[in-house]
PDB file of C-alpha atoms in Angstrom:
ATOM      1  CA  LEU A 680     106.875  -8.417  86.628  1.00 60.00           C
ATOM      2  CA  GLN A 681     104.460 -10.496  88.618  1.00 74.00           C
ATOM      3  CA  PHE A 682     101.333 -11.576  86.732  1.00 75.00           C
ATOM      4  CA  PRO A 683     102.818 -11.098  83.219  1.00 70.00           C
ATOM      5  CA  GLU A 684      99.676 -12.615  81.679  1.00 78.00           C
ATOM      6  CA  ALA A 685      97.446  -9.908  83.210  1.00 83.00           C
ATOM      7  CA  GLU A 686      96.194  -6.947  81.201  1.00 85.00           C
ATOM      8  CA  TRP A 687      97.885  -3.732  82.342  1.00 86.00           C
ATOM      9  CA  LEU A 688      96.746  -0.149  81.856  1.00 86.00           C
ATOM     10  CA  VAL A 689      99.725   2.124  82.510  1.00 87.00           C
ATOM     11  CA  ASN A 690      99.177   5.837  83.104  1.00 86.00           C
ATOM     12  CA  LEU A 691     102.308   7.781  82.152  1.00 86.00           C
ATOM     13  CA  THR A 692     100.815  11.187  83.002  1.00 83.00           C
ATOM     14  CA  GLY A 693     102.645  13.423  85.466  1.00 73.00           C
ATOM     15  CA  GLY A 694     105.931  12.924  87.263  1.00 67.00           C
ATOM     16  CA  ASN A 695     109.273  13.879  85.729  1.00 73.00           C
ATOM     17  CA  LYS A 696     110.695  12.683  82.424  1.00 79.00           C
ATOM     18  CA  LEU A 697     112.900  10.006  83.981  1.00 81.00           C
ATOM     19  CA  MET A 698     109.941   8.499  85.846  1.00 82.00           C
ATOM     20  CA  ALA A 699     107.829   8.486  82.687  1.00 82.00           C
ATOM     21  CA  LEU A 700     110.605   6.850  80.655  1.00 84.00           C
ATOM     22  CA  ALA A 701     111.206   4.242  83.371  1.00 84.00           C
ATOM     23  CA  ALA A 702     107.508   3.370  83.511  1.00 83.00           C
ATOM     24  CA  PHE A 703     107.405   3.214  79.702  1.00 85.00           C
ATOM     25  CA  GLU A 704     110.312   0.756  79.588  1.00 82.00           C
ATOM     26  CA  CYS A 705     109.141  -1.299  82.566  1.00 82.00           C
ATOM     27  CA  PHE A 706     105.748  -1.961  80.995  1.00 82.00           C
ATOM     28  CA  GLY A 707     106.976  -2.749  77.509  1.00 79.00           C
ATOM     29  CA  ILE A 708     105.186  -6.107  77.615  1.00 78.00           C
ATOM     30  CA  PRO A 709     102.543  -7.496  75.222  1.00 78.00           C
ATOM     31  CA  ASN A 710      99.568  -7.100  77.573  1.00 82.00           C
ATOM     32  CA  ALA A 711     100.313  -3.551  78.696  1.00 86.00           C
ATOM     33  CA  ARG A 712      98.587  -0.518  77.192  1.00 88.00           C
ATOM     34  CA  ARG A 713     100.434   2.687  77.941  1.00 90.00           C
ATOM     35  CA  PHE A 714      98.564   5.997  77.848  1.00 91.00           C
ATOM     36  CA  TYR A 715      98.614   9.577  79.024  1.00 88.00           C
ATOM     37  CA  ILE A 716      95.925  12.132  79.830  1.00 88.00           C
ATOM     38  CA  GLU A 717      95.844  15.738  78.666  1.00 86.00           C
ATOM     39  CA  ARG A 718      94.884  18.341  81.224  1.00 80.00           C
ATOM     40  CA  GLY A 719      92.016  19.650  79.121  1.00 82.00           C
ATOM     41  CA  GLN A 720      90.553  16.145  78.689  1.00 85.00           C
ATOM     42  CA  PRO A 721      90.928  14.478  82.106  1.00 84.00           C
ATOM     43  CA  ARG A 722      88.640  11.565  81.239  1.00 86.00           C
ATOM     44  CA  THR A 723      90.242  10.656  77.895  1.00 90.00           C
ATOM     45  CA  MET A 724      92.998   8.027  77.776  1.00 92.00           C
ATOM     46  CA  ILE A 725      95.314   8.692  74.825  1.00 92.00           C
ATOM     47  CA  PHE A 726      97.218   5.503  73.989  1.00 92.00           C
ATOM     48  CA  LEU A 727     100.806   5.473  72.782  1.00 87.00           C
ATOM     49  CA  ASP A 728     100.155   2.579  70.387  1.00 86.00           C
ATOM     50  CA  SER A 729      98.066   4.935  68.185  1.00 84.00           C
ATOM     51  CA  SER A 730      94.832   3.100  68.953  1.00 89.00           C
ATOM     52  CA  ASP A 731      91.678   5.173  69.384  1.00 93.00           C
ATOM     53  CA  PRO A 732      91.377   7.205  72.600  1.00 92.00           C
ATOM     54  CA  GLU A 733      88.976   5.858  75.214  1.00 90.00           C
ATOM     55  CA  ASP A 734      86.916   7.620  77.837  1.00 89.00           C
ATOM     56  CA  CYS A 735      87.376   6.541  81.434  1.00 85.00           C
ATOM     57  CA  SER A 736      84.090   6.308  83.346  1.00 85.00           C
ATOM     58  CA  TYR A 737      85.697   5.695  86.737  1.00 86.00           C
ATOM     59  CA  LYS A 738      84.837   8.328  89.348  1.00 90.00           C
ATOM     60  CA  VAL A 739      87.762   9.314  91.544  1.00 90.00           C
ATOM     61  CA  SER A 740      86.625   9.826  95.145  1.00 93.00           C
ATOM     62  CA  ILE A 741      87.793  12.628  97.414  1.00 93.00           C
ATOM     63  CA  ARG A 742      89.793  10.097  99.423  1.00 92.00           C
ATOM     64  CA  GLU A 743      91.553   8.798  96.293  1.00 90.00           C
ATOM     65  CA  PHE A 744      92.200  12.331  94.998  1.00 89.00           C
ATOM     66  CA  LEU A 745      93.784  13.422  98.282  1.00 88.00           C
ATOM     67  CA  SER A 746      95.840  10.238  98.514  1.00 86.00           C
ATOM     68  CA  GLY A 747      97.339  11.068  95.123  1.00 80.00           C
ATOM     69  CA  TYR A 748      98.775  14.242  96.680  1.00 80.00           C
ATOM     70  CA  GLU A 749      99.956  12.368  99.795  1.00 83.00           C
ATOM     71  CA  PHE A 750      97.107  13.672 101.946  1.00 86.00           C
ATOM     72  CA  ASP A 751      95.196  11.520 104.412  1.00 84.00           C
ATOM     73  CA  PRO A 752      91.516  12.450 104.898  1.00 79.00           C
ATOM     74  CA  ARG A 753      91.925  11.456 108.583  1.00 78.00           C
ATOM     75  CA  ARG A 754      88.231  10.594 108.922  1.00 83.00           C
ATOM     76  CA  THR A 755      87.484   6.985 107.950  1.00 86.00           C
ATOM     77  CA  ALA A 756      84.794   6.081 105.419  1.00 86.00           C
ATOM     78  CA  GLN A 757      82.595   4.810 108.265  1.00 91.00           C
ATOM     79  CA  GLU A 758      83.074   8.037 110.219  1.00 91.00           C
ATOM     80  CA  SER A 759      82.166  10.044 107.114  1.00 90.00           C
ATOM     81  CA  LYS A 760      78.954   8.043 106.788  1.00 92.00           C
ATOM     82  CA  ILE A 761      78.075   8.654 110.443  1.00 94.00           C
ATOM     83  CA  LEU A 762      78.624  12.392 109.937  1.00 93.00           C
ATOM     84  CA  ALA A 763      76.466  12.403 106.782  1.00 94.00           C
ATOM     85  CA  ASP A 764      73.676  10.506 108.546  1.00 95.00           C
ATOM     86  CA  ARG A 765      73.727  12.987 111.421  1.00 94.00           C
ATOM     87  CA  ASP A 766      73.825  15.971 109.076  1.00 95.00           C
ATOM     88  CA  TRP A 767      70.835  14.606 107.212  1.00 95.00           C
ATOM     89  CA  THR A 768      68.773  14.680 110.444  1.00 94.00           C
ATOM     90  CA  LEU A 769      69.791  18.337 110.857  1.00 95.00           C
ATOM     91  CA  TRP A 770      69.234  19.444 107.279  1.00 96.00           C
ATOM     92  CA  GLU A 771      65.585  20.469 107.547  1.00 95.00           C
ATOM     93  CA  THR A 772      66.419  22.633 110.568  1.00 95.00           C
ATOM     94  CA  ALA A 773      69.334  24.136 108.619  1.00 95.00           C
ATOM     95  CA  ARG A 774      66.964  24.868 105.723  1.00 95.00           C
ATOM     96  CA  VAL A 775      64.594  26.770 108.023  1.00 94.00           C
ATOM     97  CA  LEU A 776      67.523  28.753 109.410  1.00 92.00           C
ATOM     98  CA  ALA A 777      68.823  29.567 105.917  1.00 91.00           C
ATOM     99  CA  GLU A 778      65.372  30.722 104.840  1.00 91.00           C
ATOM    100  CA  ASN A 779      64.428  32.740 107.920  1.00 88.00           C
ATOM    101  CA  ALA A 780      67.491  33.704 109.963  1.00 81.00           C
ATOM    102  CA  THR A 781      68.657  37.316 109.839  1.00 73.00           C
ATOM    103  CA  SER A 782      71.918  38.422 108.255  1.00 64.00           C
ATOM    104  CA  ASN A 783      73.570  38.359 111.697  1.00 63.00           C
ATOM    105  CA  ASP A 784      74.436  35.269 113.698  1.00 62.00           C
ATOM    106  CA  LEU A 785      71.514  33.484 115.323  1.00 78.00           C
ATOM    107  CA  PHE A 786      72.862  34.444 118.725  1.00 81.00           C
ATOM    108  CA  GLU A 787      75.181  37.135 120.015  1.00 79.00           C
ATOM    109  CA  PHE A 788      77.943  34.948 121.448  1.00 84.00           C
ATOM    110  CA  ASP A 789      81.204  36.417 122.678  1.00 85.00           C
ATOM    111  CA  ASP A 790      84.393  34.448 122.010  1.00 86.00           C
ATOM    112  CA  LYS A 791      84.248  32.665 125.380  1.00 91.00           C
ATOM    113  CA  GLU A 792      80.636  31.559 124.909  1.00 90.00           C
ATOM    114  CA  ARG A 793      81.257  30.524 121.315  1.00 89.00           C
ATOM    115  CA  THR A 794      84.195  28.340 122.357  1.00 92.00           C
ATOM    116  CA  LYS A 795      82.182  26.818 125.211  1.00 93.00           C
ATOM    117  CA  ALA A 796      79.242  26.071 122.905  1.00 93.00           C
ATOM    118  CA  ARG A 797      81.525  24.229 120.449  1.00 93.00           C
ATOM    119  CA  GLN A 798      83.600  22.368 123.028  1.00 94.00           C
ATOM    120  CA  LYS A 799      81.131  21.559 125.809  1.00 94.00           C
ATOM    121  CA  GLY A 800      77.650  22.604 124.685  1.00 95.00           C
ATOM    122  CA  ILE A 801      75.439  25.400 126.009  1.00 93.00           C
ATOM    123  CA  VAL A 802      71.956  26.181 127.322  1.00 94.00           C
ATOM    124  CA  LEU A 803      69.997  28.790 125.353  1.00 93.00           C
ATOM    125  CA  ASP A 804      67.824  30.700 127.811  1.00 92.00           C
ATOM    126  CA  THR A 805      64.379  32.096 127.010  1.00 92.00           C
ATOM    127  CA  THR A 806      65.738  35.626 126.621  1.00 89.00           C
ATOM    128  CA  ARG A 807      67.936  34.560 123.734  1.00 88.00           C
ATOM    129  CA  LEU A 808      65.257  32.382 122.231  1.00 91.00           C
ATOM    130  CA  GLY A 809      62.703  35.191 122.460  1.00 88.00           C
ATOM    131  CA  ASN A 810      64.813  37.364 120.164  1.00 84.00           C
ATOM    132  CA  LEU A 811      64.730  34.820 117.358  1.00 88.00           C
ATOM    133  CA  ASN A 812      62.563  34.740 114.276  1.00 87.00           C
ATOM    134  CA  GLU A 813      59.491  32.656 115.188  1.00 90.00           C
ATOM    135  CA  GLN A 814      60.093  30.005 112.498  1.00 92.00           C
ATOM    136  CA  VAL A 815      63.712  29.656 113.606  1.00 92.00           C
ATOM    137  CA  ARG A 816      62.757  29.285 117.261  1.00 92.00           C
ATOM    138  CA  HIS A 817      60.138  26.639 116.474  1.00 94.00           C
ATOM    139  CA  ALA A 818      62.629  24.706 114.343  1.00 94.00           C
ATOM    140  CA  LEU A 819      65.172  24.656 117.196  1.00 94.00           C
ATOM    141  CA  GLU A 820      62.521  23.654 119.725  1.00 94.00           C
ATOM    142  CA  LYS A 821      61.344  20.842 117.452  1.00 94.00           C
ATOM    143  CA  HIS A 822      64.789  19.354 116.903  1.00 94.00           C
ATOM    144  CA  PHE A 823      66.693  19.979 120.151  1.00 95.00           C
ATOM    145  CA  LYS A 824      66.055  19.258 123.836  1.00 95.00           C
ATOM    146  CA  VAL A 825      63.655  21.733 125.476  1.00 96.00           C
ATOM    147  CA  LEU A 826      64.010  21.982 129.263  1.00 96.00           C
ATOM    148  CA  PRO A 827      61.081  22.536 131.693  1.00 95.00           C
ATOM    149  CA  ASP A 828      61.799  26.289 131.812  1.00 95.00           C
ATOM    150  CA  ASN A 829      61.530  26.411 127.979  1.00 94.00           C
ATOM    151  CA  SER A 830      65.261  26.918 127.488  1.00 95.00           C
ATOM    152  CA  ILE A 831      67.089  24.646 125.008  1.00 95.00           C
ATOM    153  CA  GLU A 832      70.003  22.430 125.982  1.00 96.00           C
ATOM    154  CA  LEU A 833      72.644  21.763 123.316  1.00 95.00           C
ATOM    155  CA  ASP A 834      75.585  19.373 123.342  1.00 95.00           C
ATOM    156  CA  LYS A 835      78.867  20.410 121.679  1.00 94.00           C
ATOM    157  CA  THR A 836      77.823  19.112 118.254  1.00 92.00           C
ATOM    158  CA  GLU A 837      74.577  21.075 118.442  1.00 94.00           C
ATOM    159  CA  GLY A 838      76.510  24.062 119.807  1.00 93.00           C
ATOM    160  CA  GLU A 839      78.685  24.005 116.698  1.00 92.00           C
ATOM    161  CA  PHE A 840      75.528  23.845 114.594  1.00 94.00           C
ATOM    162  CA  VAL A 841      73.961  27.031 116.038  1.00 92.00           C
ATOM    163  CA  THR A 842      77.254  28.955 115.955  1.00 90.00           C
ATOM    164  CA  GLY A 843      77.592  28.707 112.179  1.00 88.00           C
ATOM    165  CA  GLY A 844      77.764  25.004 111.376  1.00 92.00           C
ATOM    166  CA  TRP A 845      74.154  25.098 110.181  1.00 93.00           C
ATOM    167  CA  LEU A 846      75.255  26.867 106.989  1.00 93.00           C
ATOM    168  CA  GLU A 847      77.701  24.062 106.174  1.00 95.00           C
ATOM    169  CA  VAL A 848      74.955  21.494 106.733  1.00 96.00           C
ATOM    170  CA  PHE A 849      72.573  23.479 104.518  1.00 96.00           C
ATOM    171  CA  VAL A 850      75.061  23.841 101.647  1.00 97.00           C
ATOM    172  CA  TRP A 851      76.086  20.186 101.935  1.00 97.00           C
ATOM    173  CA  GLY A 852      72.448  19.067 101.803  1.00 97.00           C
ATOM    174  CA  ILE A 853      71.614  21.219  98.776  1.00 96.00           C
ATOM    175  CA  LEU A 854      74.592  19.874  96.825  1.00 97.00           C
ATOM    176  CA  TYR A 855      74.087  16.284  97.997  1.00 96.00           C
ATOM    177  CA  GLN A 856      70.441  16.195  96.946  1.00 96.00           C
ATOM    178  CA  ASN A 857      71.152  17.747  93.535  1.00 97.00           C
ATOM    179  CA  ALA A 858      74.490  16.081  92.810  1.00 97.00           C
ATOM    180  CA  GLU A 859      73.355  14.174  89.733  1.00 95.00           C
ATOM    181  CA  ALA A 860      71.734  17.233  88.123  1.00 96.00           C
ATOM    182  CA  LEU A 861      74.858  19.298  88.855  1.00 96.00           C
ATOM    183  CA  GLY A 862      77.230  16.649  87.500  1.00 94.00           C
ATOM    184  CA  ILE A 863      79.075  16.262  90.812  1.00 96.00           C
ATOM    185  CA  PHE A 864      79.608  13.368  93.213  1.00 96.00           C
ATOM    186  CA  ASP A 865      81.073  12.330  96.570  1.00 96.00           C
ATOM    187  CA  VAL A 866      79.710  15.427  98.324  1.00 96.00           C
ATOM    188  CA  GLN A 867      81.133  15.590 101.852  1.00 95.00           C
ATOM    189  CA  ARG A 868      81.174  18.044 104.732  1.00 94.00           C
ATOM    190  CA  SER A 869      84.109  18.871 107.002  1.00 91.00           C
ATOM    191  CA  VAL A 870      86.872  17.194 104.997  1.00 91.00           C
ATOM    192  CA  LYS A 871      90.146  17.433 106.908  1.00 87.00           C
ATOM    193  CA  PRO A 872      93.164  16.541 104.733  1.00 86.00           C
ATOM    194  CA  TYR A 873      96.566  16.370 106.377  1.00 83.00           C
ATOM    195  CA  ARG A 874     100.050  15.106 105.646  1.00 79.00           C
ATOM    196  CA  LYS A 875     102.263  13.160 108.012  1.00 78.00           C
ATOM    197  CA  GLY A 876     104.051  15.630 110.248  1.00 73.00           C
ATOM    198  CA  ASP A 877     101.348  18.308 110.070  1.00 72.00           C
ATOM    199  CA  ARG A 878     100.321  19.676 113.449  1.00 71.00           C
ATOM    200  CA  GLU A 879      96.701  19.830 112.420  1.00 68.00           C
ATOM    201  CA  ALA A 880      94.579  19.276 109.349  1.00 65.00           C
ATOM    202  CA  ASN A 881      93.031  21.953 107.183  1.00 76.00           C
ATOM    203  CA  ASP A 882      89.252  21.971 107.101  1.00 82.00           C
ATOM    204  CA  MET A 883      87.175  22.046 103.925  1.00 89.00           C
ATOM    205  CA  ASP A 884      83.668  23.042 105.006  1.00 92.00           C
ATOM    206  CA  VAL A 885      82.058  21.307 102.018  1.00 95.00           C
ATOM    207  CA  ALA A 886      83.875  19.436  99.247  1.00 94.00           C
ATOM    208  CA  PHE A 887      82.935  17.407  96.195  1.00 96.00           C
ATOM    209  CA  MET A 888      84.335  15.993  92.956  1.00 95.00           C
ATOM    210  CA  ASN A 889      83.159  17.391  89.624  1.00 93.00           C
ATOM    211  CA  SER A 890      82.859  15.895  86.151  1.00 87.00           C
ATOM    212  CA  GLU A 891      86.407  16.988  85.295  1.00 85.00           C
ATOM    213  CA  MET A 892      87.739  14.893  88.201  1.00 85.00           C
ATOM    214  CA  ALA A 893      88.695  18.046  90.082  1.00 88.00           C
ATOM    215  CA  LEU A 894      88.249  18.502  93.822  1.00 91.00           C
ATOM    216  CA  VAL A 895      86.069  21.516  94.627  1.00 93.00           C
ATOM    217  CA  MET A 896      85.739  23.086  98.071  1.00 91.00           C
ATOM    218  CA  VAL A 897      83.141  25.514  99.443  1.00 92.00           C
ATOM    219  CA  GLU A 898      84.018  27.825 102.327  1.00 87.00           C
ATOM    220  CA  CYS A 899      80.940  28.687 104.413  1.00 86.00           C
ATOM    221  CA  LYS A 900      80.756  31.840 106.532  1.00 78.00           C
ATOM    222  CA  SER A 901      77.709  33.199 108.347  1.00 71.00           C
ATOM    223  CA  GLY A 902      77.090  36.268 110.484  1.00 60.00           C
ATOM    224  CA  LYS A 903      79.160  39.429 110.826  1.00 58.00           C
ATOM    225  CA  GLN A 904      82.535  37.655 110.623  1.00 50.00           C
ATOM    226  CA  GLU A 905      84.074  39.524 113.530  1.00 54.00           C
ATOM    227  CA  HIS A 906      86.506  36.614 113.897  1.00 52.00           C
ATOM    228  CA  GLY A 907      88.276  37.273 110.588  1.00 52.00           C
ATOM    229  CA  SER A 908      88.245  39.551 107.587  1.00 53.00           C
ATOM    230  CA  ALA A 909      87.265  38.570 104.075  1.00 52.00           C
ATOM    231  CA  MET A 910      90.944  38.570 103.097  1.00 54.00           C
ATOM    232  CA  GLU A 911      91.799  36.145 105.916  1.00 59.00           C
ATOM    233  CA  ILE A 912      89.147  33.786 104.578  1.00 54.00           C
ATOM    234  CA  PHE A 913      90.632  34.118 101.084  1.00 55.00           C
ATOM    235  CA  TYR A 914      94.126  33.386 102.403  1.00 54.00           C
ATOM    236  CA  LYS A 915      92.847  30.243 104.156  1.00 56.00           C
ATOM    237  CA  VAL A 916      91.247  28.947 100.952  1.00 55.00           C
ATOM    238  CA  ASN A 917      94.359  29.824  98.936  1.00 61.00           C
ATOM    239  CA  SER A 918      96.533  28.012 101.471  1.00 60.00           C
ATOM    240  CA  VAL A 919      94.490  24.827 101.194  1.00 55.00           C
ATOM    241  CA  VAL A 920      94.601  24.972  97.383  1.00 56.00           C
ATOM    242  CA  GLY A 921      98.332  25.681  97.404  1.00 57.00           C
ATOM    243  CA  GLN A 922      99.106  22.610  99.511  1.00 54.00           C
ATOM    244  CA  SER A 923      97.698  20.349  96.809  1.00 50.00           C
TER     245      SER A 923
END
């Protein structure tokens, strides 16, 4: 081994028996402490030298958790920060929408319009805006670009927001602001894990790590859900869980 004088902590949890035995033999050196972790106590290191168990205070991030299952989060840490900063500017608008919007979508978009709004942006004319709850309309006018004819111009990011993305931003913000009280951390929106060779990544609307070092995902759906049944949503979530 390189650095034989270093202190080694060797986790023998997981893998098959041959791998565990190989790791056990490889690190049979004076400065190595070999341990395993029971599933019901994910933060407790149980040492094989019969010394007292120790609690591990290290918080595993979403990126580290996914890497352990050979997933790449695709978005860099810097890109995740940019997304969080942008979402934070949108959160108050999302809160107003969550509090005042009706049970239907904000706008009656057909599939073509919905796709256009998310890929290129869209202009919301006064007819559409006039049908909105007053608080919702004022919130949109305050945050987005109002044209001289009182319509609102949205880019593709803002188009995604009004076609359902606002609920993800709202849920993310609620969890992010209350993470410490809830015992969770590393709250992120739109996590896209993928493995090499995958055609496209799955999408976790909101994800976070909990105190048991487990990755938790929240699937956000707003409106009438004419684009997919409740069972289709369940199958998507089950598929993401099954891959890990």
